[in-house]
mmCIF file of C-alpha atoms and ligand atoms in Angstrom:
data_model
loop_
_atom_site.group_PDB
_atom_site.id
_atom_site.type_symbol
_atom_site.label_atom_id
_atom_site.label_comp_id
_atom_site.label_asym_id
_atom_site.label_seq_id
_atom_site.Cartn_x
_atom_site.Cartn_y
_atom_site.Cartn_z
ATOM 1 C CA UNK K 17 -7.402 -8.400 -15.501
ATOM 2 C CA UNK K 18 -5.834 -6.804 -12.417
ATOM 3 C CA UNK K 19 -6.852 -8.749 -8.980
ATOM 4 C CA UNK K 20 -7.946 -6.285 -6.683
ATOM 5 C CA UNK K 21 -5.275 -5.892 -3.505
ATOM 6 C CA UNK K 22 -7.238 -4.572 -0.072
ATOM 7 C CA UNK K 23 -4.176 -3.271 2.333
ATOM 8 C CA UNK K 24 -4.470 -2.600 5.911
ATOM 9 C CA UNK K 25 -1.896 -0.047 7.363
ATOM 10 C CA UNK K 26 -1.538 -0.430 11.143
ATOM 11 C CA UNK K 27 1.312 2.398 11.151
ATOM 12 C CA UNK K 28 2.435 2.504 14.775
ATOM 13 C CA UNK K 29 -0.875 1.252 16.528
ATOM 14 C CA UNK K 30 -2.271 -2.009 17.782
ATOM 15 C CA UNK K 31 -0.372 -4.096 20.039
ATOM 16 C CA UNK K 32 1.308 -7.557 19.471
ATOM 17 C CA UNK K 33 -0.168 -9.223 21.789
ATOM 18 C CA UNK K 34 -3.816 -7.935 20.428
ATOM 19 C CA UNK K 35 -2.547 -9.526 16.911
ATOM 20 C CA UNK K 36 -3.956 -12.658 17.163
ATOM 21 C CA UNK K 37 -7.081 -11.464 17.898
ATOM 22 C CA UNK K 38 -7.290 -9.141 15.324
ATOM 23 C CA UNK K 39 -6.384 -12.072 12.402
ATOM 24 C CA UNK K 40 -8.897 -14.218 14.454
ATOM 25 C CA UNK K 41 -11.507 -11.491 14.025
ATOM 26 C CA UNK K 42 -10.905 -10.890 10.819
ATOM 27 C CA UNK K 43 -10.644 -14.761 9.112
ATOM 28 C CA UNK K 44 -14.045 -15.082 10.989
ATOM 29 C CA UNK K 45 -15.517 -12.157 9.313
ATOM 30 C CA UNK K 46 -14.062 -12.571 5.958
ATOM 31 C CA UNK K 47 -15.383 -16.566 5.814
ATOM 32 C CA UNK K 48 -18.992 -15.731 6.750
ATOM 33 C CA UNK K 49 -18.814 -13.132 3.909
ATOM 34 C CA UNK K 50 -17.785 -16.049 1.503
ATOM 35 C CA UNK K 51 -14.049 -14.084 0.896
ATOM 36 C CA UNK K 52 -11.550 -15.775 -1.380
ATOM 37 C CA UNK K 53 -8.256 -14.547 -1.516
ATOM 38 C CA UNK K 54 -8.450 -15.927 -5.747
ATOM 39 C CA UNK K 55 -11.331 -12.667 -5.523
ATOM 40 C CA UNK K 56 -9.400 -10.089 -3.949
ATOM 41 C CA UNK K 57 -5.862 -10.468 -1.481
ATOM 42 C CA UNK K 58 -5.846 -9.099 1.530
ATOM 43 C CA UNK K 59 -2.505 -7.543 3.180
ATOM 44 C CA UNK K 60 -1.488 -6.305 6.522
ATOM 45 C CA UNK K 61 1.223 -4.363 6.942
ATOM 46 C CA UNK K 62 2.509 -4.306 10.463
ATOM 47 C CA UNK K 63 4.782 -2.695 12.554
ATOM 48 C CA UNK K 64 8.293 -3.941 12.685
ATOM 49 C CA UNK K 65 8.565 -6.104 16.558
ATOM 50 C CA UNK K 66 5.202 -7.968 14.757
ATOM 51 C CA UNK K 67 6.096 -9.009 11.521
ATOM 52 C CA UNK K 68 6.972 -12.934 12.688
ATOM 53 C CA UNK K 69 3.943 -13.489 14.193
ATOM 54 C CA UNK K 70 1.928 -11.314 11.707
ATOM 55 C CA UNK K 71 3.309 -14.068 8.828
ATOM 56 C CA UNK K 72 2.807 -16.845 10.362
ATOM 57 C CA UNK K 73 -0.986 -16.155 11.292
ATOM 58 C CA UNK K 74 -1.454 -14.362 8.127
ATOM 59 C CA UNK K 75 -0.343 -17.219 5.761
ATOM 60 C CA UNK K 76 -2.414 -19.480 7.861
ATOM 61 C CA UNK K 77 -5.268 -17.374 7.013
ATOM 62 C CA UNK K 78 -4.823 -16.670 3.693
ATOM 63 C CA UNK K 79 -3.238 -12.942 4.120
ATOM 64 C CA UNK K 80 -0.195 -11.254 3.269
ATOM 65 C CA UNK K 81 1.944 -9.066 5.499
ATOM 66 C CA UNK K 82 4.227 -6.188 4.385
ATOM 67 C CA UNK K 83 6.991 -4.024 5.855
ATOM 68 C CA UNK K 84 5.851 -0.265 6.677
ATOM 69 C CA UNK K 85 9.479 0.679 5.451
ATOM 70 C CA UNK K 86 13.047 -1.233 4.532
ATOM 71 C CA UNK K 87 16.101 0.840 4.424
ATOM 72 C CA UNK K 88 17.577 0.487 0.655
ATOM 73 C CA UNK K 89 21.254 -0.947 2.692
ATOM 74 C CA UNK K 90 21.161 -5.229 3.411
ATOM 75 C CA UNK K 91 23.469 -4.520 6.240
ATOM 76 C CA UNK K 92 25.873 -2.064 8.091
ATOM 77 C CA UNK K 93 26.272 0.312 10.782
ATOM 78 C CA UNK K 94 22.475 1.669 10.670
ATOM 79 C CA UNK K 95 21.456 1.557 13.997
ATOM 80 C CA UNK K 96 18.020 1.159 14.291
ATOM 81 C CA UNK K 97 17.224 0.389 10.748
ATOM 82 C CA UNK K 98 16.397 -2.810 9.465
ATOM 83 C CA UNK K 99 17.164 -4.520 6.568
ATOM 84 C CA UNK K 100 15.568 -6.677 3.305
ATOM 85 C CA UNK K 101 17.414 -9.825 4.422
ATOM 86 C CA UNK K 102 16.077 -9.584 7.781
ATOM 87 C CA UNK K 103 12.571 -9.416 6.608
ATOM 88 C CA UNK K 104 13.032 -12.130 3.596
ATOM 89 C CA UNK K 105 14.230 -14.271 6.554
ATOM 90 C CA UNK K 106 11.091 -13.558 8.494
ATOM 91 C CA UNK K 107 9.373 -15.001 5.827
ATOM 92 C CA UNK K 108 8.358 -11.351 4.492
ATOM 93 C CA UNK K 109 7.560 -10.730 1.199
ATOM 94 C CA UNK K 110 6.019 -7.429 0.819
ATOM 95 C CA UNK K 111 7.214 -3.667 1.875
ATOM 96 C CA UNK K 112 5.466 -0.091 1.527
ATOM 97 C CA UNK K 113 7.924 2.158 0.528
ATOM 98 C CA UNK K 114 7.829 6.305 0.659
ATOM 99 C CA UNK K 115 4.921 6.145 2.387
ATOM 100 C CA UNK K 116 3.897 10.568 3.117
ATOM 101 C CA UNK K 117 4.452 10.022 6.512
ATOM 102 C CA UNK K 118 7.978 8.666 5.847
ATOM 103 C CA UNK K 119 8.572 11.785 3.393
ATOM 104 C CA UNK K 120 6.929 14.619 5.354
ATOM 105 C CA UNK K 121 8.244 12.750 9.211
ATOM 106 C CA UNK K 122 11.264 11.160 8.187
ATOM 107 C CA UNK K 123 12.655 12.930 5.023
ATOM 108 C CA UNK K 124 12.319 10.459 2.603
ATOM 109 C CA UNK K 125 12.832 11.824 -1.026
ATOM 110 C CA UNK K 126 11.649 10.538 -4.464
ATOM 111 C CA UNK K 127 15.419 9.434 -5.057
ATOM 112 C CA UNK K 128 15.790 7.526 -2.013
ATOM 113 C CA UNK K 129 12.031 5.876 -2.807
ATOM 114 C CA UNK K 130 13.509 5.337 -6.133
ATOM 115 C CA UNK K 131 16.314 3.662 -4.551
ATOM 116 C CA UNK K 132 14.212 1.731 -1.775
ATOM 117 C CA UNK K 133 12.009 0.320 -5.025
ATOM 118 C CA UNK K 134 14.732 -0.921 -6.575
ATOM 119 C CA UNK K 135 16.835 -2.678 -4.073
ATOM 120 C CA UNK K 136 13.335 -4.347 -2.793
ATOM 121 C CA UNK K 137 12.643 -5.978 -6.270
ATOM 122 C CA UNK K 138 16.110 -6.970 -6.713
ATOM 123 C CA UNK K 139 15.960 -8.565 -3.339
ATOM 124 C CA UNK K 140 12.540 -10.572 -4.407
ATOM 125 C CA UNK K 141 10.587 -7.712 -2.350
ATOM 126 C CA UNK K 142 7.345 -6.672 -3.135
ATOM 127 C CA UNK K 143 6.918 -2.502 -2.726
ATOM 128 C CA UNK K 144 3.784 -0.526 -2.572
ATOM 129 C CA UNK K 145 5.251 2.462 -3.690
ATOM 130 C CA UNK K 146 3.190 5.292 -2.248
ATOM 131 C CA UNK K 147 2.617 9.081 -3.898
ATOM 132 C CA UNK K 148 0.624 11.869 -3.236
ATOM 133 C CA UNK K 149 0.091 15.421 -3.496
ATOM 134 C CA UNK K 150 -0.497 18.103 -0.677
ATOM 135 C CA UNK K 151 -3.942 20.033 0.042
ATOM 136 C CA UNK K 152 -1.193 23.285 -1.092
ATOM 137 C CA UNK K 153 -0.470 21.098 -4.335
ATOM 138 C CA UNK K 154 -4.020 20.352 -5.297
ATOM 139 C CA UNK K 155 -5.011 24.080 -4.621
ATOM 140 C CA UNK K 156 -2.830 25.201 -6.937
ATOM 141 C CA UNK K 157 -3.246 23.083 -9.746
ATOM 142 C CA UNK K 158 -0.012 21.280 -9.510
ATOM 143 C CA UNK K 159 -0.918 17.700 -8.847
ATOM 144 C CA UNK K 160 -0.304 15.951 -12.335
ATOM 145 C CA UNK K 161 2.674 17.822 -12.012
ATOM 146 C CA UNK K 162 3.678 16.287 -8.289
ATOM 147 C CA UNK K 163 2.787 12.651 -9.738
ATOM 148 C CA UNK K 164 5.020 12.866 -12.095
ATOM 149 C CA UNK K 165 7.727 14.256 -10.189
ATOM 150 C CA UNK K 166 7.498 11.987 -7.502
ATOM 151 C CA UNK K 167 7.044 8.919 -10.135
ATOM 152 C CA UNK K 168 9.481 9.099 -12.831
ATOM 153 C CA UNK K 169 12.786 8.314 -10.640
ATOM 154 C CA UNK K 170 10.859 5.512 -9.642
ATOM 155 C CA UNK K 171 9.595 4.427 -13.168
ATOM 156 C CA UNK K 172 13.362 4.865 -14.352
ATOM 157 C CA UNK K 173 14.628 3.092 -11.433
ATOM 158 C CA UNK K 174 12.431 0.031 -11.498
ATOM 159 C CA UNK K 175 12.654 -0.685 -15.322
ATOM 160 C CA UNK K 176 13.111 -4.854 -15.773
ATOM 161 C CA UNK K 177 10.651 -5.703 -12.548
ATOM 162 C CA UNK K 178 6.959 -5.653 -13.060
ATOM 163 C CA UNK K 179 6.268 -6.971 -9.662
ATOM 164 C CA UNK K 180 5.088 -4.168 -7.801
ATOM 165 C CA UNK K 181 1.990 -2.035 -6.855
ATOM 166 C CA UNK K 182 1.726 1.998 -6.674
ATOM 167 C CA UNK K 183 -0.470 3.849 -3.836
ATOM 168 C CA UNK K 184 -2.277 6.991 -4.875
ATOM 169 C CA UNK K 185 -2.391 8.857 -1.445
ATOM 170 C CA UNK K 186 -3.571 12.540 -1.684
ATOM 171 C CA UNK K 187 -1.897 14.017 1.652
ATOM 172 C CA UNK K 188 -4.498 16.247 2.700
ATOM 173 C CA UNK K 189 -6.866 12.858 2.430
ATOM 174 C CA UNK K 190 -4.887 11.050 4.960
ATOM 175 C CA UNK K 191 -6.423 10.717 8.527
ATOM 176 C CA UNK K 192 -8.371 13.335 7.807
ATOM 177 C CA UNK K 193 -11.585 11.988 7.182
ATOM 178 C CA UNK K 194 -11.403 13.520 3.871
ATOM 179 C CA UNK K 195 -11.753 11.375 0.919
ATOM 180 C CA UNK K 196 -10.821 12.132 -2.933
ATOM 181 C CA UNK K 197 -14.405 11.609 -4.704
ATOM 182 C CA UNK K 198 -14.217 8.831 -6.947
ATOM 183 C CA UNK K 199 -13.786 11.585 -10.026
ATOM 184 C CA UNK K 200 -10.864 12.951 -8.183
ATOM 185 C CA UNK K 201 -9.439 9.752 -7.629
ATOM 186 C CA UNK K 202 -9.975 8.168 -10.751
ATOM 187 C CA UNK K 203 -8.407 11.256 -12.392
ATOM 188 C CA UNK K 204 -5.157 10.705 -10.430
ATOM 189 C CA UNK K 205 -4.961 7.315 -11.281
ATOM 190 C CA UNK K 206 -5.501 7.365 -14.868
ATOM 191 C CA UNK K 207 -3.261 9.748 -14.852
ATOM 192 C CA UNK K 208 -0.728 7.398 -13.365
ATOM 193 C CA UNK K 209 -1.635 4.523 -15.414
ATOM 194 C CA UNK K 210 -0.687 6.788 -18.338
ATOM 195 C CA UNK K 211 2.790 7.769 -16.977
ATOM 196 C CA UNK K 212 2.988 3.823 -15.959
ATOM 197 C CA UNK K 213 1.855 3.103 -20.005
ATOM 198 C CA UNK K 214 4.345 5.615 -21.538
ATOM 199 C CA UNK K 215 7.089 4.159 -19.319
ATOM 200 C CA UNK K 216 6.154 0.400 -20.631
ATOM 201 C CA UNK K 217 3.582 -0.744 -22.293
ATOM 202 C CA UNK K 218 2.806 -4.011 -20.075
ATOM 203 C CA UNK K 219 2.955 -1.564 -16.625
ATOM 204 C CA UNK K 220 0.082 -0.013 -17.701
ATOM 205 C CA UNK K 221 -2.381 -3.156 -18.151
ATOM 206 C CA UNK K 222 -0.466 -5.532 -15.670
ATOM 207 C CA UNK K 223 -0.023 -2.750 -12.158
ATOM 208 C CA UNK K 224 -2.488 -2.572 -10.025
ATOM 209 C CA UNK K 225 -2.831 1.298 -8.549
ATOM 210 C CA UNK K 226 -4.517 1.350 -4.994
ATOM 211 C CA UNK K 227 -6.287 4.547 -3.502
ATOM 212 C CA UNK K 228 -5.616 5.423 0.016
ATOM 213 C CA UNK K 229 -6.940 8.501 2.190
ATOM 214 C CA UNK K 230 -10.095 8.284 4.586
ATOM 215 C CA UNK K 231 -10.801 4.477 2.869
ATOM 216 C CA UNK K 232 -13.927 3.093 4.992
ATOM 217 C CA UNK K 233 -16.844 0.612 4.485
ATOM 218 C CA UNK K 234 -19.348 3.391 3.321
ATOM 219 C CA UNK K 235 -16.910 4.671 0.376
ATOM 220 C CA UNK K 236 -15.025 1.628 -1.090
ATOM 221 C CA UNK K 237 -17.509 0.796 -3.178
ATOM 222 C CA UNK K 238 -17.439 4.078 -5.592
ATOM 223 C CA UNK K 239 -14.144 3.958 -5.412
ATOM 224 C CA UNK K 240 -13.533 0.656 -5.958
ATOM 225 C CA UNK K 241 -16.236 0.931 -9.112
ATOM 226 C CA UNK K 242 -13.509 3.274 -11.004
ATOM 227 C CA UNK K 243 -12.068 1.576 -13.853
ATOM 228 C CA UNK K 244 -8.521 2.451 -12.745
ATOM 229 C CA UNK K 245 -8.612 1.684 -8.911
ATOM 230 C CA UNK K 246 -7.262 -1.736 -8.206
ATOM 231 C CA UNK K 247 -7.762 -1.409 -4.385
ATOM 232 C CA UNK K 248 -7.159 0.251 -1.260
ATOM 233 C CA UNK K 249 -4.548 1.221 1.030
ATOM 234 C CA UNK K 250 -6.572 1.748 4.412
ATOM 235 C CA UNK K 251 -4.790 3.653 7.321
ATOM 236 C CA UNK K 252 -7.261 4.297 11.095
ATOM 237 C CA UNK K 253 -10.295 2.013 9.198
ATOM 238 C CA UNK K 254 -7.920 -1.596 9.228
ATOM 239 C CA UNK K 255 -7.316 -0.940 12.615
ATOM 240 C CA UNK K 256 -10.867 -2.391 12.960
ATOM 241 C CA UNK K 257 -11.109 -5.831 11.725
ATOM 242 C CA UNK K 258 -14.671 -5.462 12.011
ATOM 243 C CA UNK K 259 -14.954 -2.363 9.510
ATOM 244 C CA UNK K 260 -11.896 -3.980 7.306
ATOM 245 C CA UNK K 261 -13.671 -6.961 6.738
ATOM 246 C CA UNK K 262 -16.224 -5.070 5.474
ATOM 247 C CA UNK K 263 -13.718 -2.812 3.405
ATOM 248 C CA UNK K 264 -12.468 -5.637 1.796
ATOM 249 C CA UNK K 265 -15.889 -7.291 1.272
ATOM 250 C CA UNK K 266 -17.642 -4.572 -0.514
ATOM 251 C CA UNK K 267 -14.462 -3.826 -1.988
ATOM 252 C CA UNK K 268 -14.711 -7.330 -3.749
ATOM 253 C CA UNK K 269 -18.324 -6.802 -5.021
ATOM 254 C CA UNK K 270 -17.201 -4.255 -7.206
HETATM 255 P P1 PGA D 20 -6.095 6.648 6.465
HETATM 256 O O1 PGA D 20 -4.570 6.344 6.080
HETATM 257 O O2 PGA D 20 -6.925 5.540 5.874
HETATM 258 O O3 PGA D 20 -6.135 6.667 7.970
HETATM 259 O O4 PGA D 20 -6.436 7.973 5.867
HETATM 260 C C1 PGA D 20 -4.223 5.838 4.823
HETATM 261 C C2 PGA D 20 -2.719 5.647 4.752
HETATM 262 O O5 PGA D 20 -1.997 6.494 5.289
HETATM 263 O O6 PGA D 20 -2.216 4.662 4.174
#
Protein backbone atom coordinates (compact mmCIF):
# COMPACT_ATOMS: atom_id res chain seq x y z
CA UNK A 1 0.00 0.00 0.00
CA UNK A 2 1.46 3.33 -1.13
CA UNK A 3 0.84 6.30 1.59
CA UNK A 4 -0.48 9.07 -0.18
CA UNK A 5 2.24 12.23 -0.28
CA UNK A 6 0.26 15.88 -0.60
CA UNK A 7 3.21 18.47 -1.79
CA UNK A 8 2.97 22.12 -1.67
CA UNK A 9 5.24 24.04 -4.20
CA UNK A 10 5.79 27.65 -3.11
CA UNK A 11 8.25 28.21 -6.23
CA UNK A 12 9.49 31.77 -5.75
CA UNK A 13 6.44 33.26 -3.73
CA UNK A 14 5.53 33.83 -0.13
CA UNK A 15 7.77 35.59 2.10
CA UNK A 16 9.86 34.30 5.11
CA UNK A 17 8.71 36.24 7.40
CA UNK A 18 4.87 35.21 6.37
CA UNK A 19 6.20 31.43 7.02
CA UNK A 20 5.22 31.04 10.30
CA UNK A 21 2.00 32.04 9.72
CA UNK A 22 1.39 30.00 6.97
CA UNK A 23 2.56 26.53 9.09
CA UNK A 24 0.43 28.12 11.93
CA UNK A 25 -2.53 28.29 9.56
CA UNK A 26 -2.13 25.27 8.24
CA UNK A 27 -1.44 22.80 11.61
CA UNK A 28 -4.69 24.61 12.76
CA UNK A 29 -6.60 23.59 9.79
CA UNK A 30 -5.23 20.20 9.31
CA UNK A 31 -6.02 19.25 13.33
CA UNK A 32 -9.67 20.38 13.20
CA UNK A 33 -9.94 18.13 10.08
CA UNK A 34 -8.64 15.17 12.28
CA UNK A 35 -5.21 14.94 9.75
CA UNK A 36 -2.61 12.34 10.58
CA UNK A 37 0.49 12.42 8.92
CA UNK A 38 0.32 8.00 9.42
CA UNK A 39 -2.95 8.92 6.70
CA UNK A 40 -1.31 10.98 4.26
CA UNK A 41 2.33 13.27 4.65
CA UNK A 42 2.29 16.50 3.93
CA UNK A 43 5.46 18.40 2.30
CA UNK A 44 6.43 21.92 1.64
CA UNK A 45 8.88 22.70 -0.52
CA UNK A 46 10.28 26.14 -0.04
CA UNK A 47 12.40 28.50 -1.48
CA UNK A 48 16.05 28.33 -0.72
CA UNK A 49 16.75 31.67 2.13
CA UNK A 50 13.59 29.56 4.02
CA UNK A 51 14.49 26.17 4.25
CA UNK A 52 15.91 26.49 8.18
CA UNK A 53 13.04 27.88 9.43
CA UNK A 54 10.67 25.92 7.09
CA UNK A 55 12.28 22.52 8.99
CA UNK A 56 12.21 23.45 12.06
CA UNK A 57 8.40 24.54 12.10
CA UNK A 58 7.58 21.82 9.78
CA UNK A 59 8.96 18.90 11.92
CA UNK A 60 7.28 20.51 14.82
CA UNK A 61 4.15 20.15 12.99
CA UNK A 62 4.37 17.04 11.57
CA UNK A 63 5.47 18.21 7.83
CA UNK A 64 8.23 17.70 5.61
CA UNK A 65 10.15 20.31 3.65
CA UNK A 66 12.00 19.79 0.32
CA UNK A 67 14.51 21.64 -1.85
CA UNK A 68 12.92 23.24 -5.18
CA UNK A 69 16.34 22.19 -6.83
CA UNK A 70 20.09 20.86 -5.65
CA UNK A 71 22.84 21.15 -8.10
CA UNK A 72 24.21 17.38 -8.72
CA UNK A 73 28.12 19.03 -7.41
CA UNK A 74 28.61 18.85 -3.10
CA UNK A 75 30.91 21.74 -3.53
CA UNK A 76 33.05 24.03 -5.86
CA UNK A 77 33.23 27.15 -7.67
CA UNK A 78 29.29 27.37 -8.49
CA UNK A 79 28.42 30.61 -7.57
CA UNK A 80 25.08 30.85 -6.66
CA UNK A 81 24.26 27.23 -6.52
CA UNK A 82 23.81 25.33 -3.57
CA UNK A 83 24.68 22.13 -2.61
CA UNK A 84 23.25 18.51 -0.96
CA UNK A 85 25.54 18.93 2.07
CA UNK A 86 24.31 22.28 2.70
CA UNK A 87 20.77 21.21 2.77
CA UNK A 88 21.46 17.70 4.73
CA UNK A 89 23.04 20.13 7.24
CA UNK A 90 19.92 22.21 7.37
CA UNK A 91 18.30 19.32 8.46
CA UNK A 92 16.77 18.78 4.79
CA UNK A 93 15.77 15.70 3.63
CA UNK A 94 13.80 16.02 0.56
CA UNK A 95 14.53 17.82 -3.04
CA UNK A 96 12.32 18.24 -6.34
CA UNK A 97 14.42 17.70 -9.06
CA UNK A 98 13.79 18.68 -13.04
CA UNK A 99 11.00 20.37 -12.14
CA UNK A 100 9.44 22.01 -16.14
CA UNK A 101 10.19 25.22 -15.00
CA UNK A 102 13.83 24.25 -14.29
CA UNK A 103 13.92 22.48 -17.90
CA UNK A 104 12.00 25.01 -20.02
CA UNK A 105 13.69 28.38 -17.61
CA UNK A 106 16.85 27.02 -16.68
CA UNK A 107 17.88 24.27 -19.23
CA UNK A 108 17.77 21.40 -17.28
CA UNK A 109 17.96 18.12 -19.41
CA UNK A 110 16.83 14.51 -18.70
CA UNK A 111 20.68 13.66 -18.26
CA UNK A 112 21.42 16.24 -15.85
CA UNK A 113 17.88 15.16 -13.90
CA UNK A 114 19.29 11.78 -14.25
CA UNK A 115 22.34 12.95 -12.68
CA UNK A 116 20.62 15.29 -9.96
CA UNK A 117 18.50 11.84 -8.96
CA UNK A 118 21.30 10.04 -8.44
CA UNK A 119 23.70 12.10 -6.51
CA UNK A 120 20.50 13.05 -4.16
CA UNK A 121 19.90 9.32 -3.19
CA UNK A 122 23.45 8.64 -2.79
CA UNK A 123 23.63 11.61 -0.53
CA UNK A 124 20.47 10.19 1.66
CA UNK A 125 18.24 12.82 -0.43
CA UNK A 126 14.86 12.30 -1.16
CA UNK A 127 13.91 13.56 -5.06
CA UNK A 128 10.55 14.16 -6.52
CA UNK A 129 11.57 13.66 -9.85
CA UNK A 130 9.22 15.68 -12.02
CA UNK A 131 8.09 14.86 -15.95
CA UNK A 132 5.78 16.10 -18.25
CA UNK A 133 4.78 16.59 -21.67
CA UNK A 134 3.95 19.90 -23.62
CA UNK A 135 0.32 21.04 -24.88
CA UNK A 136 2.57 20.58 -28.64
CA UNK A 137 3.45 16.94 -27.27
CA UNK A 138 -0.01 15.89 -26.27
CA UNK A 139 -1.45 17.33 -29.61
CA UNK A 140 0.48 15.27 -31.46
CA UNK A 141 0.23 12.09 -29.92
CA UNK A 142 3.68 11.91 -28.56
CA UNK A 143 3.28 11.83 -24.83
CA UNK A 144 3.98 8.05 -23.93
CA UNK A 145 6.70 8.72 -26.08
CA UNK A 146 8.03 12.04 -23.97
CA UNK A 147 7.57 9.88 -20.62
CA UNK A 148 9.66 7.59 -21.61
CA UNK A 149 12.24 9.72 -22.94
CA UNK A 150 12.41 11.88 -20.16
CA UNK A 151 12.26 8.67 -17.66
CA UNK A 152 14.55 6.05 -18.71
CA UNK A 153 18.01 7.99 -17.96
CA UNK A 154 16.50 8.41 -14.77
CA UNK A 155 15.26 4.75 -14.27
CA UNK A 156 18.89 3.64 -15.44
CA UNK A 157 20.48 6.12 -13.30
CA UNK A 158 18.70 5.45 -10.05
CA UNK A 159 18.87 1.55 -10.16
CA UNK A 160 19.85 0.25 -6.27
CA UNK A 161 17.65 3.25 -4.46
CA UNK A 162 13.96 2.80 -4.11
CA UNK A 163 13.58 5.86 -2.05
CA UNK A 164 12.12 8.27 -4.23
CA UNK A 165 8.81 9.67 -5.69
CA UNK A 166 8.03 10.69 -9.53
CA UNK A 167 5.72 13.87 -10.45
CA UNK A 168 3.48 13.52 -13.46
CA UNK A 169 3.25 17.26 -14.56
CA UNK A 170 1.60 17.80 -18.02
CA UNK A 171 3.19 21.35 -19.00
CA UNK A 172 0.36 22.87 -20.59
CA UNK A 173 -1.55 21.93 -17.04
CA UNK A 174 0.74 24.01 -15.04
CA UNK A 175 -0.60 27.45 -13.79
CA UNK A 176 -2.90 27.30 -16.21
CA UNK A 177 -5.93 26.45 -14.59
CA UNK A 178 -6.08 23.52 -16.78
CA UNK A 179 -6.26 20.20 -15.25
CA UNK A 180 -5.58 16.57 -16.89
CA UNK A 181 -9.13 14.77 -16.26
CA UNK A 182 -8.67 12.00 -14.05
CA UNK A 183 -8.72 9.55 -17.40
CA UNK A 184 -5.93 11.61 -18.75
CA UNK A 185 -4.08 11.47 -15.73
CA UNK A 186 -4.53 8.10 -14.75
CA UNK A 187 -3.44 7.11 -18.29
CA UNK A 188 -0.07 8.88 -17.80
CA UNK A 189 0.53 7.35 -14.71
CA UNK A 190 -0.15 3.86 -15.42
CA UNK A 191 1.76 4.34 -18.03
CA UNK A 192 4.63 5.28 -15.79
CA UNK A 193 4.03 2.69 -13.30
CA UNK A 194 4.56 0.29 -16.21
CA UNK A 195 7.93 1.79 -17.36
CA UNK A 196 8.68 1.97 -13.35
CA UNK A 197 7.50 -2.13 -13.32
CA UNK A 198 9.58 -3.14 -16.41
CA UNK A 199 12.57 -1.30 -14.92
CA UNK A 200 12.09 -3.35 -11.41
CA UNK A 201 9.62 -5.18 -10.29
CA UNK A 202 9.37 -3.68 -6.57
CA UNK A 203 9.33 0.20 -8.26
CA UNK A 204 6.24 -0.50 -9.59
CA UNK A 205 4.19 -1.56 -6.30
CA UNK A 206 6.49 0.35 -3.76
CA UNK A 207 6.70 4.36 -5.80
CA UNK A 208 4.32 6.51 -5.20
CA UNK A 209 3.53 8.76 -8.61
CA UNK A 210 1.99 12.26 -7.71
CA UNK A 211 -0.12 14.40 -10.27
CA UNK A 212 0.56 18.02 -10.49
CA UNK A 213 -1.07 20.79 -12.86
CA UNK A 214 -4.07 23.13 -11.73
CA UNK A 215 -4.34 20.67 -8.29
CA UNK A 216 -7.18 22.49 -6.09
CA UNK A 217 -9.76 21.52 -3.40
CA UNK A 218 -12.65 20.98 -5.99
CA UNK A 219 -10.51 18.34 -8.16
CA UNK A 220 -8.31 16.25 -5.76
CA UNK A 221 -10.74 14.07 -5.04
CA UNK A 222 -11.19 12.38 -8.73
CA UNK A 223 -7.90 12.50 -9.02
CA UNK A 224 -6.89 11.27 -6.01
CA UNK A 225 -9.72 8.27 -6.55
CA UNK A 226 -7.40 6.88 -9.58
CA UNK A 227 -5.86 3.72 -8.71
CA UNK A 228 -2.42 4.95 -9.81
CA UNK A 229 -2.26 8.54 -8.28
CA UNK A 230 -0.45 8.51 -5.00
CA UNK A 231 -0.84 12.32 -4.47
CA UNK A 232 -0.34 15.72 -5.53
CA UNK A 233 2.21 18.13 -6.36
CA UNK A 234 0.26 21.57 -5.91
CA UNK A 235 1.89 24.79 -7.40
CA UNK A 236 -0.49 28.64 -6.93
CA UNK A 237 -3.28 26.35 -4.69
CA UNK A 238 -0.45 25.61 -1.50
CA UNK A 239 0.19 29.05 -1.53
CA UNK A 240 -3.12 29.12 0.43
CA UNK A 241 -2.96 27.21 3.55
CA UNK A 242 -6.53 27.60 3.73
CA UNK A 243 -7.31 25.80 0.25
CA UNK A 244 -4.15 23.28 0.96
CA UNK A 245 -5.54 22.12 3.97
CA UNK A 246 -8.37 21.30 2.23
CA UNK A 247 -6.26 19.72 -0.72
CA UNK A 248 -4.71 17.55 1.52
CA UNK A 249 -7.91 16.73 3.48
CA UNK A 250 -10.07 15.56 0.72
CA UNK A 251 -7.07 14.24 -0.73
CA UNK A 252 -6.93 11.80 2.34
CA UNK A 253 -10.63 10.70 2.06
CA UNK A 254 -9.93 9.08 -1.01
P1 LIG B 1 0.18 24.59 -10.30
O1 LIG B 1 1.71 24.13 -10.29
O2 LIG B 1 -0.52 23.79 -9.24
O3 LIG B 1 0.19 26.06 -10.01
O4 LIG B 1 -0.36 24.28 -11.66
C1 LIG B 1 2.07 22.79 -10.11
C2 LIG B 1 3.59 22.67 -10.14
O5 LIG B 1 4.21 23.36 -10.95
O6 LIG B 1 4.19 21.89 -9.37
Amino acid sequence: MRKPLIAGNWKMNLLYSKVPHYMETLSVELKKANWSKQAVEVLLAAPFPFLGLSRELGEKLGFFVAAQNIHEKADGAYTGEVSIPMLKDLGIQWTLIGHSERRQYFNETDTQVASKSKFALQQGIRPIICIGETRAERESGKTNEVLENQLLPVLEAVQGFDDFVLAYEPVWAIGTGLTASDEQAQDAHAYIRALLAKSNKAWGEKVRILYGGSVKSTNIKGLMSQSDIDGALVGGASLDPLEFSRIVTYGSSH
